[in-house]
PDB file of C-alpha atoms and ligand atoms in Angstrom:
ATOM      1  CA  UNK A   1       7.099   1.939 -12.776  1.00  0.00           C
ATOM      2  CA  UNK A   2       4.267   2.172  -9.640  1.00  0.00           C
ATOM      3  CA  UNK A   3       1.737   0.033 -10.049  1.00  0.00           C
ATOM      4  CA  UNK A   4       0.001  -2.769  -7.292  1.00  0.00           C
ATOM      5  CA  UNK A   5      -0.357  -6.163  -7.912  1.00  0.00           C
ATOM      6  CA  UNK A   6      -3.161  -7.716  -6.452  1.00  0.00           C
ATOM      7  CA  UNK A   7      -2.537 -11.264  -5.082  1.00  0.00           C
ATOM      8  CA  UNK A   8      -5.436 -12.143  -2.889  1.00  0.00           C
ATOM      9  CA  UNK A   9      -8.862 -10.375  -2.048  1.00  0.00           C
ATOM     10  CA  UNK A  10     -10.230 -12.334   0.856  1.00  0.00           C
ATOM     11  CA  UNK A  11     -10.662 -11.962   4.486  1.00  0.00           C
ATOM     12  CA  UNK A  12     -10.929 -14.818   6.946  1.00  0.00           C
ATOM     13  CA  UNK A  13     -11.993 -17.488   4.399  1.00  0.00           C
ATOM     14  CA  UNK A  14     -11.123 -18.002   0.991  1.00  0.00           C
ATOM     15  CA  UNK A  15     -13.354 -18.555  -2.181  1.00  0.00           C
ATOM     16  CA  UNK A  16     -13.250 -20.125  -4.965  1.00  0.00           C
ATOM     17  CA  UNK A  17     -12.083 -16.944  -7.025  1.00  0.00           C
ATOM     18  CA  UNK A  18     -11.051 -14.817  -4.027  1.00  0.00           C
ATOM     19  CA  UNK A  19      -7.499 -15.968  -2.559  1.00  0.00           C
ATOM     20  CA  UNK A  20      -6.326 -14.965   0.993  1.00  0.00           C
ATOM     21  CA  UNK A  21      -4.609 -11.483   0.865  1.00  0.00           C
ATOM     22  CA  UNK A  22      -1.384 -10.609  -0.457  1.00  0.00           C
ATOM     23  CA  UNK A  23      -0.544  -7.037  -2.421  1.00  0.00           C
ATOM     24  CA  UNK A  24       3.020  -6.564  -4.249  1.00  0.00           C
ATOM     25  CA  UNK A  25       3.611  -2.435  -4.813  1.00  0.00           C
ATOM     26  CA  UNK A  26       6.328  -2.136  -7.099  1.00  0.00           C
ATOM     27  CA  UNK A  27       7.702   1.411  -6.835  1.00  0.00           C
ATOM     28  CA  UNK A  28      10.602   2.073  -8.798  1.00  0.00           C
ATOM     29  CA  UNK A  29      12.333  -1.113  -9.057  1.00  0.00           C
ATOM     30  CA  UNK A  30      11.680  -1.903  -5.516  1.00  0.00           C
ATOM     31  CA  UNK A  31       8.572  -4.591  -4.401  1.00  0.00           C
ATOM     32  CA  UNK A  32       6.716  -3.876  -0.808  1.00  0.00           C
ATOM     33  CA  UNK A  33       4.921  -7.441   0.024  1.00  0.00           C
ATOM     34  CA  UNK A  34       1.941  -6.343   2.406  1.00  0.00           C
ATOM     35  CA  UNK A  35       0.324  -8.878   4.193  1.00  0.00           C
ATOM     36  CA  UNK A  36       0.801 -12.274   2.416  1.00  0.00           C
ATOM     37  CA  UNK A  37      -1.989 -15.010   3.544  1.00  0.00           C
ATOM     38  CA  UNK A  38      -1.738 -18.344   2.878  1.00  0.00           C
ATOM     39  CA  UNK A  39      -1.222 -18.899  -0.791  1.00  0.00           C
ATOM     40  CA  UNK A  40       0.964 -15.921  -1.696  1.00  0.00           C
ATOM     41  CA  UNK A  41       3.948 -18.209  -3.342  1.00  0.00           C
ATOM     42  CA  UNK A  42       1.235 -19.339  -5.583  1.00  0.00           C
ATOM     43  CA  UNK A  43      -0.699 -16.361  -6.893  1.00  0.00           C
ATOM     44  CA  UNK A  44       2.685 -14.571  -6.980  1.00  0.00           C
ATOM     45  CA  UNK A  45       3.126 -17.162  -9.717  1.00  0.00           C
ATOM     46  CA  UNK A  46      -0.521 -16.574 -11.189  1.00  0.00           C
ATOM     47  CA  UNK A  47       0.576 -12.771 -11.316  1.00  0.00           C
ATOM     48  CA  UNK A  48       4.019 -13.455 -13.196  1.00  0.00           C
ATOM     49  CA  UNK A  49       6.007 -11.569 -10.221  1.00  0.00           C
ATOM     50  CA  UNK A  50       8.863 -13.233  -8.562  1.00  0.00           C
ATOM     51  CA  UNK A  51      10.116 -13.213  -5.193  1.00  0.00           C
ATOM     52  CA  UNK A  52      13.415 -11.992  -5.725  1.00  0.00           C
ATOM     53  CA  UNK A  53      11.085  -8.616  -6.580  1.00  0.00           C
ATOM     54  CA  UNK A  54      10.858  -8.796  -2.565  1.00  0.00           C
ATOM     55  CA  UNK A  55      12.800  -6.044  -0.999  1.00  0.00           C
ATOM     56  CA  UNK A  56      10.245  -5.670   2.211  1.00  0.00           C
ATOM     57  CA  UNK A  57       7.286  -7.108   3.963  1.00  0.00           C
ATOM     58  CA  UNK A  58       5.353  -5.339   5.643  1.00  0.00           C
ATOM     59  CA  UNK A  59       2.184  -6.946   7.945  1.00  0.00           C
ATOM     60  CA  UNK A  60      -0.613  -4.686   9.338  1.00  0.00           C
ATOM     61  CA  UNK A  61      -1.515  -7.504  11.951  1.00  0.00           C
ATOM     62  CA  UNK A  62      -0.673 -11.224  12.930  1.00  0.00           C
ATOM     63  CA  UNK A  63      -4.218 -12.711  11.864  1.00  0.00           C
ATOM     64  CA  UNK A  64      -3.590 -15.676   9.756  1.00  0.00           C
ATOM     65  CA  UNK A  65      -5.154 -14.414   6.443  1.00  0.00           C
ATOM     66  CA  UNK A  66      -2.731 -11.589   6.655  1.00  0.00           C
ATOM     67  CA  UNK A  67       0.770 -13.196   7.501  1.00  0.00           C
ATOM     68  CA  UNK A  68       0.150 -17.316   7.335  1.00  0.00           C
ATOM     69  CA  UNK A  69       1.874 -17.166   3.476  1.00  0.00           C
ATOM     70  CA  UNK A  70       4.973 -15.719   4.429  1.00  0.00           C
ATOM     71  CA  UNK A  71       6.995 -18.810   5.400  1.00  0.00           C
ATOM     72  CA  UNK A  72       6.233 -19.685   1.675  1.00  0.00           C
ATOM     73  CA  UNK A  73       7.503 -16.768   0.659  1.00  0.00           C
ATOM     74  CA  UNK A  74      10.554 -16.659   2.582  1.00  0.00           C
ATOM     75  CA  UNK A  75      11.375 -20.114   1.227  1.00  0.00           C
ATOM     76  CA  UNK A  76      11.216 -19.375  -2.137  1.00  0.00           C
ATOM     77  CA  UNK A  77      13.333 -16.489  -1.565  1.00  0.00           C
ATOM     78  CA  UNK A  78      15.759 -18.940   0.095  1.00  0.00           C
ATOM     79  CA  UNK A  79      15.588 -21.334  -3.116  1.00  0.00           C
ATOM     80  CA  UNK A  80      15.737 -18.803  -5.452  1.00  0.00           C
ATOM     81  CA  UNK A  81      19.480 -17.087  -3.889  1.00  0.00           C
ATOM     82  CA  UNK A  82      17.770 -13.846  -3.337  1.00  0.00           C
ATOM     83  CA  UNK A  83      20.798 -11.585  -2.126  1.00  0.00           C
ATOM     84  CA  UNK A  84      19.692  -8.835  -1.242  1.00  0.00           C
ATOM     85  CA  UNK A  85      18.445  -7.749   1.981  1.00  0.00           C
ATOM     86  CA  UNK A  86      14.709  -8.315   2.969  1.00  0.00           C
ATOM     87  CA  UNK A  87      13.417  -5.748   5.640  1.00  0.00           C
ATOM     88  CA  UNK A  88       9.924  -7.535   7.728  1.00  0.00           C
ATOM     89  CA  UNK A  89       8.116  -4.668   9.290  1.00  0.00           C
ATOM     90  CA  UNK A  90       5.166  -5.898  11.712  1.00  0.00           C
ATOM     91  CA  UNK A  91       3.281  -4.675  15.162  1.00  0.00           C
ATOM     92  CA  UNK A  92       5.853  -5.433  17.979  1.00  0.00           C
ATOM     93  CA  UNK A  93       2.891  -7.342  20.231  1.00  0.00           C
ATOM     94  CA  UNK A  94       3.167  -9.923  16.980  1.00  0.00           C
ATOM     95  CA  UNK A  95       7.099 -10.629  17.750  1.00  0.00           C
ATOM     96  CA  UNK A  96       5.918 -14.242  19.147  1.00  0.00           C
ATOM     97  CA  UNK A  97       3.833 -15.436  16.067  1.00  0.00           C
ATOM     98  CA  UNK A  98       6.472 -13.437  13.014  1.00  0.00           C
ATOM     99  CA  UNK A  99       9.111 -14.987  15.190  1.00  0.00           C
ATOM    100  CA  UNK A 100       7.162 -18.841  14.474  1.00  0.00           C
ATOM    101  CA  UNK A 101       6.319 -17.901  11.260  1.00  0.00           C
ATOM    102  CA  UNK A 102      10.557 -16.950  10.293  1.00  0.00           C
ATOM    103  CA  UNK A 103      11.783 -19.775  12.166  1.00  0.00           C
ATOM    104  CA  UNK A 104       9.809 -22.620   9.854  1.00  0.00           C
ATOM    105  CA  UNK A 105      10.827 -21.235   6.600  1.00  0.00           C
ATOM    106  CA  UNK A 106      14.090 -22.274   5.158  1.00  0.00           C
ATOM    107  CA  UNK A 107      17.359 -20.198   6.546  1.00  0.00           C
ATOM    108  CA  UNK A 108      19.370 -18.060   3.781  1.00  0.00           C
ATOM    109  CA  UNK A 109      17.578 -15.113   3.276  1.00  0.00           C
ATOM    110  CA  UNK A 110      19.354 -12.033   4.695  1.00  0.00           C
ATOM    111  CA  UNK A 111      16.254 -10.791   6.477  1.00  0.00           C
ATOM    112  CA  UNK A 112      15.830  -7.934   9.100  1.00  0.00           C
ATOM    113  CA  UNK A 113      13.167  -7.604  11.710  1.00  0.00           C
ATOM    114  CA  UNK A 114      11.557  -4.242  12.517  1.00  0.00           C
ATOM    115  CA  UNK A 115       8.811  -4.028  14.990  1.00  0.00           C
ATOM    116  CA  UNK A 116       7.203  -1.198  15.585  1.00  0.00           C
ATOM    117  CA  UNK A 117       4.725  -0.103  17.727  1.00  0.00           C
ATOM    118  CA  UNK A 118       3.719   3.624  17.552  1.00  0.00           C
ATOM    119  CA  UNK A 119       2.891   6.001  14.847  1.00  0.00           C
ATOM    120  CA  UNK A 120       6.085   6.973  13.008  1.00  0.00           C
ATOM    121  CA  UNK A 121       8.378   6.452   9.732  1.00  0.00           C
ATOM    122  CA  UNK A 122       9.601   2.639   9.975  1.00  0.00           C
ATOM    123  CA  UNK A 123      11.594   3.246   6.860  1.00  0.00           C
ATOM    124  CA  UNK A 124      12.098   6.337   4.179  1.00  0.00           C
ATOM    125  CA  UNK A 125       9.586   6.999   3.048  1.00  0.00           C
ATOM    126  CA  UNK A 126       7.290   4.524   4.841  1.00  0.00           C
ATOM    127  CA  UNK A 127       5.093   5.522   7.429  1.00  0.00           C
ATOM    128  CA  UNK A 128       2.596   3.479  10.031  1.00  0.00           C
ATOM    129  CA  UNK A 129      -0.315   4.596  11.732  1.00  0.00           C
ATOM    130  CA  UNK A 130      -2.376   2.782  14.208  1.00  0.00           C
ATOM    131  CA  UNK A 131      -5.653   1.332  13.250  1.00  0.00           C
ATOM    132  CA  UNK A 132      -8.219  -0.489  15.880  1.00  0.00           C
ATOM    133  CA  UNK A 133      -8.575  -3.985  15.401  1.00  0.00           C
ATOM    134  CA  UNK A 134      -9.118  -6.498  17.956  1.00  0.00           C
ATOM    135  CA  UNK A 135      -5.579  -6.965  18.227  1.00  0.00           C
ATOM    136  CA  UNK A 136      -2.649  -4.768  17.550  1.00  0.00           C
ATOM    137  CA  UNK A 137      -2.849  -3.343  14.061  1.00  0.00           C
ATOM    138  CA  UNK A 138      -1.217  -0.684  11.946  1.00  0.00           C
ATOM    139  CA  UNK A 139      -1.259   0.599   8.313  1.00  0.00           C
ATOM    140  CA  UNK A 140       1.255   1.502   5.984  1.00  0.00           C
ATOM    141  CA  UNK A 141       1.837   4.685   3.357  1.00  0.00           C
ATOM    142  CA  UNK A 142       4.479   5.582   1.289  1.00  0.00           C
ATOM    143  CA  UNK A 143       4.690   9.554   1.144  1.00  0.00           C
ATOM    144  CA  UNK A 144       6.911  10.769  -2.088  1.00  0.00           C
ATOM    145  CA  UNK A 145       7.991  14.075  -0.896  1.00  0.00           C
ATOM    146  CA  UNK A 146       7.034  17.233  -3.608  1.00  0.00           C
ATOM    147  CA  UNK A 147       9.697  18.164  -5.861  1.00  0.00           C
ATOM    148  CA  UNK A 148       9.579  20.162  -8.585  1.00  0.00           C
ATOM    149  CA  UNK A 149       9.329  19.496 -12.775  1.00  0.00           C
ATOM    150  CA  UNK A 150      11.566  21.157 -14.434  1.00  0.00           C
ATOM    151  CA  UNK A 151       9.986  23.107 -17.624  1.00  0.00           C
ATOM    152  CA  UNK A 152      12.273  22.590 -20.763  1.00  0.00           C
ATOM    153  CA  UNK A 153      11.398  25.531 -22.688  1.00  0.00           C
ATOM    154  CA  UNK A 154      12.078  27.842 -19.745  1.00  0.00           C
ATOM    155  CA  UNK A 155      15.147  25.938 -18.993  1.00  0.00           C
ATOM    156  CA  UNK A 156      16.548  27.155 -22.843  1.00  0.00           C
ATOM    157  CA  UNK A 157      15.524  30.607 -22.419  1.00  0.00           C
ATOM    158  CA  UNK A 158      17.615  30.609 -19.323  1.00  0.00           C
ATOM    159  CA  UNK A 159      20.548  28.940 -21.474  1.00  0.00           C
ATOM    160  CA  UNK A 160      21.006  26.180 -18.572  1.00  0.00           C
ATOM    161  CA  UNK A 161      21.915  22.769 -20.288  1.00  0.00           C
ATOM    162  CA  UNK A 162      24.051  19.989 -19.633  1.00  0.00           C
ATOM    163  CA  UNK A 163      25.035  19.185 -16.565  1.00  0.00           C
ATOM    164  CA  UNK A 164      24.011  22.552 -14.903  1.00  0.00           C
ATOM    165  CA  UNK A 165      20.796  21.432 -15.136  1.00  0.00           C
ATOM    166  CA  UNK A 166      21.243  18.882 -12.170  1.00  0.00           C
ATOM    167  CA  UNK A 167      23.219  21.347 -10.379  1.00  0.00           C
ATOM    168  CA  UNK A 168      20.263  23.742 -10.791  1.00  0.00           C
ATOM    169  CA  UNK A 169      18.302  20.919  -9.264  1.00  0.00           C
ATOM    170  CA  UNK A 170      20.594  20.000  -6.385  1.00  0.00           C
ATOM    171  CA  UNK A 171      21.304  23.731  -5.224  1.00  0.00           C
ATOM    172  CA  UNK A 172      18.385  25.450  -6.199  1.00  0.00           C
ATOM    173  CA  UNK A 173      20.074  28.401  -7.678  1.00  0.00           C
ATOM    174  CA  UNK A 174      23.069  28.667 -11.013  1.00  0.00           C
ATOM    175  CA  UNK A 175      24.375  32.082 -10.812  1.00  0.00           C
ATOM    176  CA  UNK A 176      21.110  34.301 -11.766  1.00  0.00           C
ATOM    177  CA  UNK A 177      18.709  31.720 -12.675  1.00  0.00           C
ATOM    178  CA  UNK A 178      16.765  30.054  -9.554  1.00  0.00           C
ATOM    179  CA  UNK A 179      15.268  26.869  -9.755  1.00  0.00           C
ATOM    180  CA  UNK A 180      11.698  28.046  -8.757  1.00  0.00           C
ATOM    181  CA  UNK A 181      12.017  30.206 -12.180  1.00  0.00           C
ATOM    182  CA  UNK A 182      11.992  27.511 -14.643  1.00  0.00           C
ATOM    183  CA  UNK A 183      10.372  24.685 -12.936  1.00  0.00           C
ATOM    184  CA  UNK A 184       6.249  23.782 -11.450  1.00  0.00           C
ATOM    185  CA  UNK A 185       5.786  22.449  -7.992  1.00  0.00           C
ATOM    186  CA  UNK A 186       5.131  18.379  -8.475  1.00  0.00           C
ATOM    187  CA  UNK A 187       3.354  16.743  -5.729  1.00  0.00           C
ATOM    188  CA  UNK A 188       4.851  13.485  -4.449  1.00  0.00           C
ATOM    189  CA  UNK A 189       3.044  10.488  -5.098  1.00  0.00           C
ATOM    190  CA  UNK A 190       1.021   8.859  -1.810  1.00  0.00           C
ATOM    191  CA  UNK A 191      -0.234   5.046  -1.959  1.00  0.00           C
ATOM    192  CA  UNK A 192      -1.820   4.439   1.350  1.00  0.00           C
ATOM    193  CA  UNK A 193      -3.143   0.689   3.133  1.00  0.00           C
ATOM    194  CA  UNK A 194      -5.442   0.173   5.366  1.00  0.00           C
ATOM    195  CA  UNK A 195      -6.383  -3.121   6.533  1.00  0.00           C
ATOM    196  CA  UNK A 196      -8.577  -4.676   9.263  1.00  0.00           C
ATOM    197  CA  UNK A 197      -9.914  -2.002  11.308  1.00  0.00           C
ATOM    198  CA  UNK A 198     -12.988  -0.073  12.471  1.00  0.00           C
ATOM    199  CA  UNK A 199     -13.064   3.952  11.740  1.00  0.00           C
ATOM    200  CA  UNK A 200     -10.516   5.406  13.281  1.00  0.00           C
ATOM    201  CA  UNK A 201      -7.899   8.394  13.587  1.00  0.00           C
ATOM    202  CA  UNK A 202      -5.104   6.620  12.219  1.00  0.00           C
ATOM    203  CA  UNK A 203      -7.106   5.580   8.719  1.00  0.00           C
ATOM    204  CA  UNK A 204      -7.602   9.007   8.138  1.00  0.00           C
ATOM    205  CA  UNK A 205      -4.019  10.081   8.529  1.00  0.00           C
ATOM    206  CA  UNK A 206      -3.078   7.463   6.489  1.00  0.00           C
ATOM    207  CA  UNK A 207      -5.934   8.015   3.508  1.00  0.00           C
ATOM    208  CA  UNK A 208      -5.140  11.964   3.796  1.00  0.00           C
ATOM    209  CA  UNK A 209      -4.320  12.943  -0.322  1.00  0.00           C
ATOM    210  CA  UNK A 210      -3.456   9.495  -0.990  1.00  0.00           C
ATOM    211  CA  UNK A 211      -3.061   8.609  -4.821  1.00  0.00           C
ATOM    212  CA  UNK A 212      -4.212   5.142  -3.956  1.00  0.00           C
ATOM    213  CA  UNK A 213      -6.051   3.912  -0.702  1.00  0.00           C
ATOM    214  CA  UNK A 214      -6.475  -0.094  -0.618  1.00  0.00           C
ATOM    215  CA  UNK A 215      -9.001  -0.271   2.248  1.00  0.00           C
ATOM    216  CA  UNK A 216     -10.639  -3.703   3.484  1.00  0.00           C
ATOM    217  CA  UNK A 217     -14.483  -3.574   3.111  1.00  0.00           C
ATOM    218  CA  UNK A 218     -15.049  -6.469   4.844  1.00  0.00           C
ATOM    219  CA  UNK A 219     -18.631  -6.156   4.889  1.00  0.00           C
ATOM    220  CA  UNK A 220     -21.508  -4.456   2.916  1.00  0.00           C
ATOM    221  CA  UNK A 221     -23.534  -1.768   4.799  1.00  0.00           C
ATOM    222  CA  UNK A 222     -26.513  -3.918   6.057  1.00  0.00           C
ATOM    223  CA  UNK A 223     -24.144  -6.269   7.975  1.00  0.00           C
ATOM    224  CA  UNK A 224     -22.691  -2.896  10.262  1.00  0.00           C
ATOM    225  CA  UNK A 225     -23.495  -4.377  12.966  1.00  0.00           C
ATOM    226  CA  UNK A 226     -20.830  -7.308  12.458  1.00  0.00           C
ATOM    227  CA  UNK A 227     -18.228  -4.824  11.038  1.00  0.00           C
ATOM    228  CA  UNK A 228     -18.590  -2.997  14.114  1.00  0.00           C
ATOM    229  CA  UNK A 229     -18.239  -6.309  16.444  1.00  0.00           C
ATOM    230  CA  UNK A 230     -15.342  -7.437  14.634  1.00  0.00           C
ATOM    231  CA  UNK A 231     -13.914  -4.004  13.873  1.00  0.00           C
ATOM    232  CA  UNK A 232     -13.939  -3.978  10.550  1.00  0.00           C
ATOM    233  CA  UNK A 233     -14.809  -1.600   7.784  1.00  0.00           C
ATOM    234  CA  UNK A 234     -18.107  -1.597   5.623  1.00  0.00           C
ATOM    235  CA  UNK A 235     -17.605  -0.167   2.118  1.00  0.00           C
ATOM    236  CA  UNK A 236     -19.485   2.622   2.584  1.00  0.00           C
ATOM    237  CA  UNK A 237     -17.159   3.143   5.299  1.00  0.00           C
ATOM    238  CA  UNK A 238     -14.222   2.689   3.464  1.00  0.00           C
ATOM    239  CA  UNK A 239     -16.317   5.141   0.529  1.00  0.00           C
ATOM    240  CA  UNK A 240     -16.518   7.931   3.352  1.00  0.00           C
ATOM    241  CA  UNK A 241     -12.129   7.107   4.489  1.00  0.00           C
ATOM    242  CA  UNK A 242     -11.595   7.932   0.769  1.00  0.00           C
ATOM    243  CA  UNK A 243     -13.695  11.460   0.723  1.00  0.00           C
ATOM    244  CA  UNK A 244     -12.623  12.258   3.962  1.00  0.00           C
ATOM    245  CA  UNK A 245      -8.930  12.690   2.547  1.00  0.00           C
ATOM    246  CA  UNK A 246      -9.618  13.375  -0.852  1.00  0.00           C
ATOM    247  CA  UNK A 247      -8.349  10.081  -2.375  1.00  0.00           C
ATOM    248  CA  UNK A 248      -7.950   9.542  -5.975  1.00  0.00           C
ATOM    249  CA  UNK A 249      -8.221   6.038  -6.653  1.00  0.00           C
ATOM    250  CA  UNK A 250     -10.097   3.920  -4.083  1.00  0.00           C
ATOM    251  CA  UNK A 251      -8.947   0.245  -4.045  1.00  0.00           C
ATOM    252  CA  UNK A 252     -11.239  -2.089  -2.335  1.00  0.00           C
ATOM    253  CA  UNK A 253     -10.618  -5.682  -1.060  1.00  0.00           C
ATOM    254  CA  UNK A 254     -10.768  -8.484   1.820  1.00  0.00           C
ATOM    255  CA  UNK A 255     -14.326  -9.084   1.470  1.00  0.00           C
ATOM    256  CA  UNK A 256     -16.384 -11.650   3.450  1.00  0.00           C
ATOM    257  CA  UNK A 257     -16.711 -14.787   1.791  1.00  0.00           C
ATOM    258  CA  UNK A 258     -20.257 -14.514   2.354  1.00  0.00           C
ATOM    259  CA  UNK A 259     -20.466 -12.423  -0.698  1.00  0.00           C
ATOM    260  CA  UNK A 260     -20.115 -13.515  -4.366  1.00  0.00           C
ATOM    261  CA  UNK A 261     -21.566 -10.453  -5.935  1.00  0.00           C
ATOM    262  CA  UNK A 262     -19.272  -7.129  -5.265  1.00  0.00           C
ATOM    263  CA  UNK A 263     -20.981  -4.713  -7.087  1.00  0.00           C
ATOM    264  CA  UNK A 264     -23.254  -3.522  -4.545  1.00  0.00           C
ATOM    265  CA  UNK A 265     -20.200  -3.168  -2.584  1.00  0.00           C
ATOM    266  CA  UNK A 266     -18.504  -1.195  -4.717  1.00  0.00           C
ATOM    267  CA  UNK A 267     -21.951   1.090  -4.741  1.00  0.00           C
ATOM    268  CA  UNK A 268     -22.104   1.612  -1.125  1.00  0.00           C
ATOM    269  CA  UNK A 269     -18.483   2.816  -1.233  1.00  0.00           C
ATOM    270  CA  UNK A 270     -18.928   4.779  -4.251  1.00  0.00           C
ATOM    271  CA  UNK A 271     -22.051   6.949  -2.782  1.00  0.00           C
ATOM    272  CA  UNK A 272     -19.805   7.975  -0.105  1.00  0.00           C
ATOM    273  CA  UNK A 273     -16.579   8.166  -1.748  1.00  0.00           C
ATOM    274  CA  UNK A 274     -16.840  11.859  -3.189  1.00  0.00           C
ATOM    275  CA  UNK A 275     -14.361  12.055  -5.927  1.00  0.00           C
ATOM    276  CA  UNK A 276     -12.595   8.918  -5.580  1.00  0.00           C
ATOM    277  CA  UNK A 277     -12.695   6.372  -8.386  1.00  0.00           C
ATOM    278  CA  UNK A 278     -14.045   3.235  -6.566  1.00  0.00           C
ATOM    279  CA  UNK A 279     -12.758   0.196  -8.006  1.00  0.00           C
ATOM    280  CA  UNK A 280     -13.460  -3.597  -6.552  1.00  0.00           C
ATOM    281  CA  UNK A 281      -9.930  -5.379  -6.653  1.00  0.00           C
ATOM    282  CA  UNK A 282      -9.966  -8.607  -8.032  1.00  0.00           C
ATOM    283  CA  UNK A 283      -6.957 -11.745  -7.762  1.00  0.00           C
ATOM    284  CA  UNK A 284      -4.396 -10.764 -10.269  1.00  0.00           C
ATOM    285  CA  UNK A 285      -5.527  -7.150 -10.819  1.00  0.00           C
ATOM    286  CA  UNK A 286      -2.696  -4.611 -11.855  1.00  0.00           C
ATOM    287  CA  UNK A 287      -3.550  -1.402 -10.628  1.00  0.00           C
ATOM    288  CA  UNK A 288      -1.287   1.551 -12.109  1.00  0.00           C
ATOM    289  CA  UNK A 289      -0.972   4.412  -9.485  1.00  0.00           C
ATOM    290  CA  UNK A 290      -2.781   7.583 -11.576  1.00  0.00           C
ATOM    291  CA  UNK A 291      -0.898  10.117 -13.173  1.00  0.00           C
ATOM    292  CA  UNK A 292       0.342  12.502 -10.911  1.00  0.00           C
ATOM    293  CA  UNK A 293      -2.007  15.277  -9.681  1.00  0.00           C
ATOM    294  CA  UNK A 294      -1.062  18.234 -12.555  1.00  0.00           C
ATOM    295  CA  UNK A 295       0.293  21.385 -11.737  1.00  0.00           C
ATOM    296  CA  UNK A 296       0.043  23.977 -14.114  1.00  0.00           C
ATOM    297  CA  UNK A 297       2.757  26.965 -14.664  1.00  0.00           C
ATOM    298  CA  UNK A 298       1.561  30.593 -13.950  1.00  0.00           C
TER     299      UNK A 298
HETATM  300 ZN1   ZN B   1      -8.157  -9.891   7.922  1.00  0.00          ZN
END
């Protein structure tokens, strides 16, 4: 199962219905926490997800509304004898404040630091690009890599069954019969994050063919002129990330709290999002990556 859990939608300040930020991917048994504000332990609870789910954390930035909830969540992993290892990924100019932030939750959990600070894989699968905030900030995507589906009736006309069927798979060839022959490329799934950042470079890498983008739109497009102070994105900023790399499913969130109303929001994106499905997250949301992108045999 892929599908994101929404756990908090606001920036700086929270609202009454919008909690700080916090996102739970679960892909494939395994939960990615990215950047858990204040109040994480909570909605995690609100969302029916638990933190033993936790298998890695990653933070975009060392802002409070971004990182402030994870010496709850720590804790409860402590309390709750979580075993397995817990892998913290975070901008290596944050060391100082993830350092703080570890050091006041309860001890127990088995938990491994990895700062990073260039554009690179920080674990398979999991890549970081650098985004421009006004401090050091990156974003996170997970890149499937392509495979191939394997077509059943061409797989009987070939007379491969059994177990030569995974050997087909692992070597690509079974005496005559080659993989390629009875099978249809399959494009690896992308889910791609982009927090707290003006228009940059490093957004568009990450949004490039993404399944799922979640992008902050911070602000609507007649406050621009504080996005751009602050570096942040408007949505119809975050609308033109998604066209730019062809995005399927355009997830947005940490809004202002001076807005109660995100449907205009969710219009400015949408008039600049070309195909993308624009969709305003909400506290609690499940979001189900898409089907994958369908190849069809020739
Ligand atoms: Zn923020």
């Amino acid at each position: 199962m892929r599908e994101l859990v929404v756990l908090g939608t606001a920036s700086q300040v929270p609202t009454r219905t919008r909690n700080h930020n916090g996102y739970l991917l679960l892909w494939d048994g395994r939960g990615l926490l990215f950047d858990p504000g204040e109040g994480t332990q909570r909605q995690m609870i609100h969302a029916g997800v638990s933190a033993t789910q936790v298998h890695r954390i990653c933070l975009t930035h060392v802002h409070g509304d971004h990182c402030y909830g994870l010496p709850g969540v720590l804790s409860r992993m402590a309390l709750d004898g979580v075993t397995h290892p817990v892998h913290l990924h975070y901008p290596a100019s944050g060391e100082d404040v993830v350092r703080a932030l570890v050091a006041v939750a309860s001890p127990g959990v088995d938990l491994h630091l990895h700062p990073h600070g260039a554009a690179g894989e920080v674990a398979p699968g999991v890549e970081v690009r650098p985004l421009h905030h006004r401090i050091e900030t990156y974003g996170y995507r997970l890149v499937e890599p392509d495979g191939r589906t394997l077509l059943p009736e061409r797989l009987a006309a070939a007379g491969v069954t059994g177990p030569d069927v995974g050997r087909l798979q692992r070597e690509g060839r079974l005496g005559e019969v080659r993989l390629e022959e009875v099978s249809v490329p399959r494009r690896g799934q992308r889910f791609a994050f982009v927090m707290d950042t003006a228009p940059c470079p490093g957004a568009e890498e990450l949004a490039e063919g993404a399944d799922v983008l979640v992008a902050e739109s911070t602000f609507a497009d007649e406050d621009a002129d504080l996005a751009r102070d602050y570096r942040h994105l408007t949505a119809g900023q975050a609308g033109a990330l998604a066209a730019s790399g062809g995005v399927r499913t355009l997830l947005l969130t940490h809004f202002s709290s001076r807005y109660t109303d995100l449907e205009p929001l969710r219009e400015q994106a949408a008039a600049r999002a070309g195909e993308a499905d624009v969709v305003v997250a909400r506290d609690l949301d499940r979001v189900p990556m898409p089907r994958r992108r369908t190849t069809t045999a020739r």
